[in-house]
Short mmCIF file of C-alpha atoms in Angstrom, two decimals:
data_model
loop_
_atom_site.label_atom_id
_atom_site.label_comp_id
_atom_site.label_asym_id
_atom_site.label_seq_id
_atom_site.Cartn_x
_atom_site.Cartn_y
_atom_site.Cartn_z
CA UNK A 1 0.00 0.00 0.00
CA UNK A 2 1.64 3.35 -0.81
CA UNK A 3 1.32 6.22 2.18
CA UNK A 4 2.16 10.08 2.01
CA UNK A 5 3.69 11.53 4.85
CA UNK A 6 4.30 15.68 5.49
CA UNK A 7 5.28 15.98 9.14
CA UNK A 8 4.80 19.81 9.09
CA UNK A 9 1.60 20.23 9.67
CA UNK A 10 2.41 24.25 9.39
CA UNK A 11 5.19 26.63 8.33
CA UNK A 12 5.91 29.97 8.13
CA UNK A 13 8.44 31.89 6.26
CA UNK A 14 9.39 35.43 5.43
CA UNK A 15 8.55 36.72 2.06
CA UNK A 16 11.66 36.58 -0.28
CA UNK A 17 13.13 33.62 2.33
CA UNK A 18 13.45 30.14 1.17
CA UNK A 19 11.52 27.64 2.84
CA UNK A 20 11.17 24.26 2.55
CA UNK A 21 8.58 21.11 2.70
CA UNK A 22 8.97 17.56 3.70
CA UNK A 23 7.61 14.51 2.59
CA UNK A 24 8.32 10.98 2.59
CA UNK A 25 6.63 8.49 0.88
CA UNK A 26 6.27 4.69 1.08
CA UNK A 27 5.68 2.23 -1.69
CA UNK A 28 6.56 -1.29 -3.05
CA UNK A 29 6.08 -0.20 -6.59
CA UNK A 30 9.20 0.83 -8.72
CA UNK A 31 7.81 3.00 -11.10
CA UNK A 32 5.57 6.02 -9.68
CA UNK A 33 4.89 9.72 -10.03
CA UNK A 34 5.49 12.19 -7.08
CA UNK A 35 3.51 15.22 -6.92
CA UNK A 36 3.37 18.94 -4.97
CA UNK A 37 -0.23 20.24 -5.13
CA UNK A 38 -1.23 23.91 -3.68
CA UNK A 39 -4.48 24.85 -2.15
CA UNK A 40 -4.84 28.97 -1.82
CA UNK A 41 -7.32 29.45 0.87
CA UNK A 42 -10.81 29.01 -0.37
CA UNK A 43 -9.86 28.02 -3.67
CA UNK A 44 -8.97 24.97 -5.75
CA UNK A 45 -5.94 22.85 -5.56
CA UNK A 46 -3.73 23.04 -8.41
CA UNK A 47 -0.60 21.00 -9.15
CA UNK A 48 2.55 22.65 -8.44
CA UNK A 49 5.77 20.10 -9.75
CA UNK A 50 5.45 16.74 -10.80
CA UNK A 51 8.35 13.88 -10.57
CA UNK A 52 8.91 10.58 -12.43
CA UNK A 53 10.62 8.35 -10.05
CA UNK A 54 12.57 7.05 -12.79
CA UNK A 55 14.00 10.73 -13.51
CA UNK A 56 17.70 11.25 -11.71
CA UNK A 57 17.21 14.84 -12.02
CA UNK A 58 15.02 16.95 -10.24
CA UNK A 59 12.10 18.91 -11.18
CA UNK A 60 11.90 22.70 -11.25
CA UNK A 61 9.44 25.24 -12.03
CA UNK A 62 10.44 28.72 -11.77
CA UNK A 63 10.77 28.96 -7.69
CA UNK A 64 10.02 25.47 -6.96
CA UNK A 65 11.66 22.84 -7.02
CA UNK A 66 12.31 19.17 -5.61
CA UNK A 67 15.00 17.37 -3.83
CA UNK A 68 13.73 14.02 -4.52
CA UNK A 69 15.63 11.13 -2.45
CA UNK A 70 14.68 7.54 -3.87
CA UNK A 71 16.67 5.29 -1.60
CA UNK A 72 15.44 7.19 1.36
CA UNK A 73 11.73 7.95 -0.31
CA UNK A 74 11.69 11.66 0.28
CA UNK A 75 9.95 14.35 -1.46
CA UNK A 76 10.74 17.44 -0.42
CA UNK A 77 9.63 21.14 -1.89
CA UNK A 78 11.68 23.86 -1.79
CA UNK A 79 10.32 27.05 -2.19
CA UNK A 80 12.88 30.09 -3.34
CA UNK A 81 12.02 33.80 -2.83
CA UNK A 82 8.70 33.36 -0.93
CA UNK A 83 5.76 35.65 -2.06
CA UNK A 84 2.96 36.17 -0.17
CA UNK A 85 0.84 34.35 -2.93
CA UNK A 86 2.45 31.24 -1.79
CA UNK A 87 0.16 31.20 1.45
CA UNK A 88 -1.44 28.23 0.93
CA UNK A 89 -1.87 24.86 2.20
CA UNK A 90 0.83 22.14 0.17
CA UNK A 91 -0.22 18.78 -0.87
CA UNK A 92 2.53 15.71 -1.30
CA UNK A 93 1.29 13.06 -3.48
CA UNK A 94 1.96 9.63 -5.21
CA UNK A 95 0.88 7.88 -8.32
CA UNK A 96 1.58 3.94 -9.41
CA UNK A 97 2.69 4.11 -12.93
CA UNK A 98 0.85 1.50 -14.88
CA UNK A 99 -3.07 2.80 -15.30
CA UNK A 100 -3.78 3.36 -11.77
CA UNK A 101 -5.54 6.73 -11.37
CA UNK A 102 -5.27 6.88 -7.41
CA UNK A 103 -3.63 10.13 -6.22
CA UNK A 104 -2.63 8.93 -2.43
CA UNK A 105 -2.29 12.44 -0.46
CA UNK A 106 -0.58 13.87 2.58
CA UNK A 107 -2.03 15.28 5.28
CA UNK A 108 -0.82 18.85 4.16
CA UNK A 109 1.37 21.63 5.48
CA UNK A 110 -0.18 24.59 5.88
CA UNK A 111 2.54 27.45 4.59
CA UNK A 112 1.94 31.38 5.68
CA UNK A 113 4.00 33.72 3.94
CA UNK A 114 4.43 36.93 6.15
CA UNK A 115 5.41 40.43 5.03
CA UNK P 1 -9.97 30.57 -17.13
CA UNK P 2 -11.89 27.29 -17.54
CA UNK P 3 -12.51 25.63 -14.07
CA UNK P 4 -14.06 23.12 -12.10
CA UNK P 5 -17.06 24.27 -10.60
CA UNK P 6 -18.95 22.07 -7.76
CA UNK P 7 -22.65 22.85 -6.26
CA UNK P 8 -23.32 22.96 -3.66
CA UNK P 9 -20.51 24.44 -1.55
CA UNK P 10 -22.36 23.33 1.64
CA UNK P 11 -25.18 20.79 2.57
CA UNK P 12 -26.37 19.97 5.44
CA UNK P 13 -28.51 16.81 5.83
CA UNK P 14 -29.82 13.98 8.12
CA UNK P 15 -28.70 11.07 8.90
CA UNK P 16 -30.48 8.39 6.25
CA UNK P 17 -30.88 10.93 3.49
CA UNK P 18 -30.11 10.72 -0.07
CA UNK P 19 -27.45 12.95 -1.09
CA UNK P 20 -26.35 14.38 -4.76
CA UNK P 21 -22.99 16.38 -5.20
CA UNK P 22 -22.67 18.03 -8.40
CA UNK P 23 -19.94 18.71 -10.71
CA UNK P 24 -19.19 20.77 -14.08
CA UNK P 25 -15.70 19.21 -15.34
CA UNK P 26 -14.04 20.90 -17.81
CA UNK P 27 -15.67 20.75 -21.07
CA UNK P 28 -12.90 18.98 -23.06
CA UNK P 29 -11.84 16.64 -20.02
CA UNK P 30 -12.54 12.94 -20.41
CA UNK P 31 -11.08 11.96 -16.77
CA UNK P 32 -12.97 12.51 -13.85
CA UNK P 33 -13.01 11.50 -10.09
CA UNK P 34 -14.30 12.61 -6.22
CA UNK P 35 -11.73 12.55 -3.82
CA UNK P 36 -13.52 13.62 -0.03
CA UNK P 37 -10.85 15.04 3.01
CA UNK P 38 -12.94 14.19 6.63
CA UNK P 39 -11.88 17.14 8.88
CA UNK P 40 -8.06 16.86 9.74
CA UNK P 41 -7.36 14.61 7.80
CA UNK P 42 -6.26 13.33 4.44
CA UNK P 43 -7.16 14.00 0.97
CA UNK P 44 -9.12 10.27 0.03
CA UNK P 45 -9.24 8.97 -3.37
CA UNK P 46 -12.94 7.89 -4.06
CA UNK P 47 -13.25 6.97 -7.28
CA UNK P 48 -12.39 7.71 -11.34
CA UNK P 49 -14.56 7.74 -14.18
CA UNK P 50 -13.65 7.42 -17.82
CA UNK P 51 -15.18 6.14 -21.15
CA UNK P 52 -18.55 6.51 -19.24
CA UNK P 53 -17.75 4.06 -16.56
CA UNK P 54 -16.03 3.88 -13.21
CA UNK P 55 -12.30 2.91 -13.74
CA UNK P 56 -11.16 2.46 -10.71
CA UNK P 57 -12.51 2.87 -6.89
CA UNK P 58 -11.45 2.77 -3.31
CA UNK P 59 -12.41 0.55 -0.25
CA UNK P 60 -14.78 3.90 1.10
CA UNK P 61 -16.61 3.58 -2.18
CA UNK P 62 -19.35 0.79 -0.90
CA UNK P 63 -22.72 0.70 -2.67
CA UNK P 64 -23.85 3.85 -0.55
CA UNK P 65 -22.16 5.29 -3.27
CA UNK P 66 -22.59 6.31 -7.06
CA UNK P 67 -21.64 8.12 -9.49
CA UNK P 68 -23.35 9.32 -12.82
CA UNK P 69 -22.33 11.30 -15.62
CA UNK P 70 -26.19 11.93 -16.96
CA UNK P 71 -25.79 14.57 -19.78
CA UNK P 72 -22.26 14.71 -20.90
CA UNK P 73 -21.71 17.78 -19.00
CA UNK P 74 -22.63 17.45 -15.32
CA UNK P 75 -20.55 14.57 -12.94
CA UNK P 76 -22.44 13.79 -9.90
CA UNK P 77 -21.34 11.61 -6.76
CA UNK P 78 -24.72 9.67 -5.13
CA UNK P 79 -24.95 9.01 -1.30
CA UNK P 80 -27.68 7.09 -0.90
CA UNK P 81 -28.43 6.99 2.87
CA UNK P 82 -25.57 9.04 4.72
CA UNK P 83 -23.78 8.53 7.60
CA UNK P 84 -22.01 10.71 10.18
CA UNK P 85 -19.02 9.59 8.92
CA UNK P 86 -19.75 11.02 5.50
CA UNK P 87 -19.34 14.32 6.87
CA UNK P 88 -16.18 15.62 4.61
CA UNK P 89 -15.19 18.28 2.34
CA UNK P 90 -15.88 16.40 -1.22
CA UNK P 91 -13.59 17.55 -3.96
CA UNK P 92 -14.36 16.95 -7.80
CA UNK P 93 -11.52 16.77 -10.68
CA UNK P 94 -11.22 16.16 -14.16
CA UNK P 95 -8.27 15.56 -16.80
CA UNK P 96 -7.87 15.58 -20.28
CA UNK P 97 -5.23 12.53 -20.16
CA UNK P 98 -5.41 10.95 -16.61
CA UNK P 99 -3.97 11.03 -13.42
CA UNK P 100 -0.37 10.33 -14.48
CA UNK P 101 -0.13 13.72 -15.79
CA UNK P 102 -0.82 15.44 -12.23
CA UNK P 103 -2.64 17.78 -14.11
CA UNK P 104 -5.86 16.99 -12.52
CA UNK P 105 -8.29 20.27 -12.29
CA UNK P 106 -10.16 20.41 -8.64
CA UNK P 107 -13.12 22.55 -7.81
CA UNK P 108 -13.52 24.11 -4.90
CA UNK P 109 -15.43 20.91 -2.98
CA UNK P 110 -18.75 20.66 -1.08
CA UNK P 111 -18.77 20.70 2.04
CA UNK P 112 -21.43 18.15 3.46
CA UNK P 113 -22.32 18.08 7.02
CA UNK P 114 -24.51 14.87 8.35
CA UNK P 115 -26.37 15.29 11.56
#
């Protein structure tokens, strides 16, 4: 069975700090899809980064990116240059290549960006 | 900005009633699913629907549950007689190619409340 875990269930940074999320995951599978979703408060979730676990290098996109650890199973988000549109609550995710379409979630971190 | 849009944002029912969520997908998405997050805790996949049929579905989706997609626009999740632990915010997404993309589209959820 796959589980998410994010062990911060809150986090606060200054604006233009970095700051950065954890998440560990556990699976049996060898081929899955790691993901970062954002939820702005009162409005939808939308994906941030997405990994292939079969990718060496990490993903990036713009200020975010991932230190993704295989052996170890950690998914971590690091955010550069905070803005205060980052306030949101942060979703770590998993996906078992091979037709599944089962998102397994964290629990969330809820982020605060302060001026 | 097309979106996910979900009705209603909050219901409140008893115990034993028949509940319908509602859902407009995006209007070119073929992939669509209801994930539900009980209060404090995790995002839950439900279930996925594509090619007019469920594809896949979780343990929580018993035969309480249904979902329909009656007119090729709307995508509705069916509790038949709720319980108290059906009280959850209830999120709808859809996809134009699946979950292995990430780029799953969420609305904003219903919020249903079972006394």
């Amino acid at each position: 069975a796959q589980t998410v875990t994010q062990s911060q269930p809150e986090m606060s940074v200054q604006e233009a700090e970095t700051v950065t999320l954890s998440c560990t995951y556990d699976t049996s599978e060898n081929n899955y899809y790691l993901f970062w979703y954002k939820q702005p408060p009162s409005r939808q979730m939308i994906l941030v980064i997405r990994q292939e676990a079969y990718k060496q290098q990490n993903a990036t996109e713009n200020r975010f990116s991932v230190n993704f650890q295989k052996a170890a199973k950690s998914f971590s988000l690091k955010i550069s240059d905070s803005q205060l549109g980052d306030t949101a609550m942060y979703f770590c995710a998993s996906l078992i290549q091979g037709g599944s379409e089962k998102l397994v979630f964290g629990k969330g971190t809820k982020l605060t960006v302060n001026p | 900005e097309p979106e996910v849009t979900q009705t209603p944002s909050h219901q409140v029912t008893q115990m034993g009633q028949e509940v319908i969520l509602r859902c407009v997908p995006i209007s070119n998405h073929l992939y669509f699913y209801w994930y539900r997050q009980i209060l404090g805790q995790k995002v839950e996949f439900l279930v996925s629907f594509y090619n007019n049929e469920i594809s896949e579905k979780s343990e929580i989706f018993d035969d309480q549950f249904s979902v329909e997609r009656p007119d090729g626009s709307n995508f509705t999740l069916k509790i038949r007689s709720t319980k108290l632990e059906d009280s959850a915010m209830y999120f709808c997404a859809s996809s134009s190619q699946g979950a292995v993309t990430g780029e799953l589209f969420f609305g904003e959820g219903s919020r249903l409340t079972v006394l």
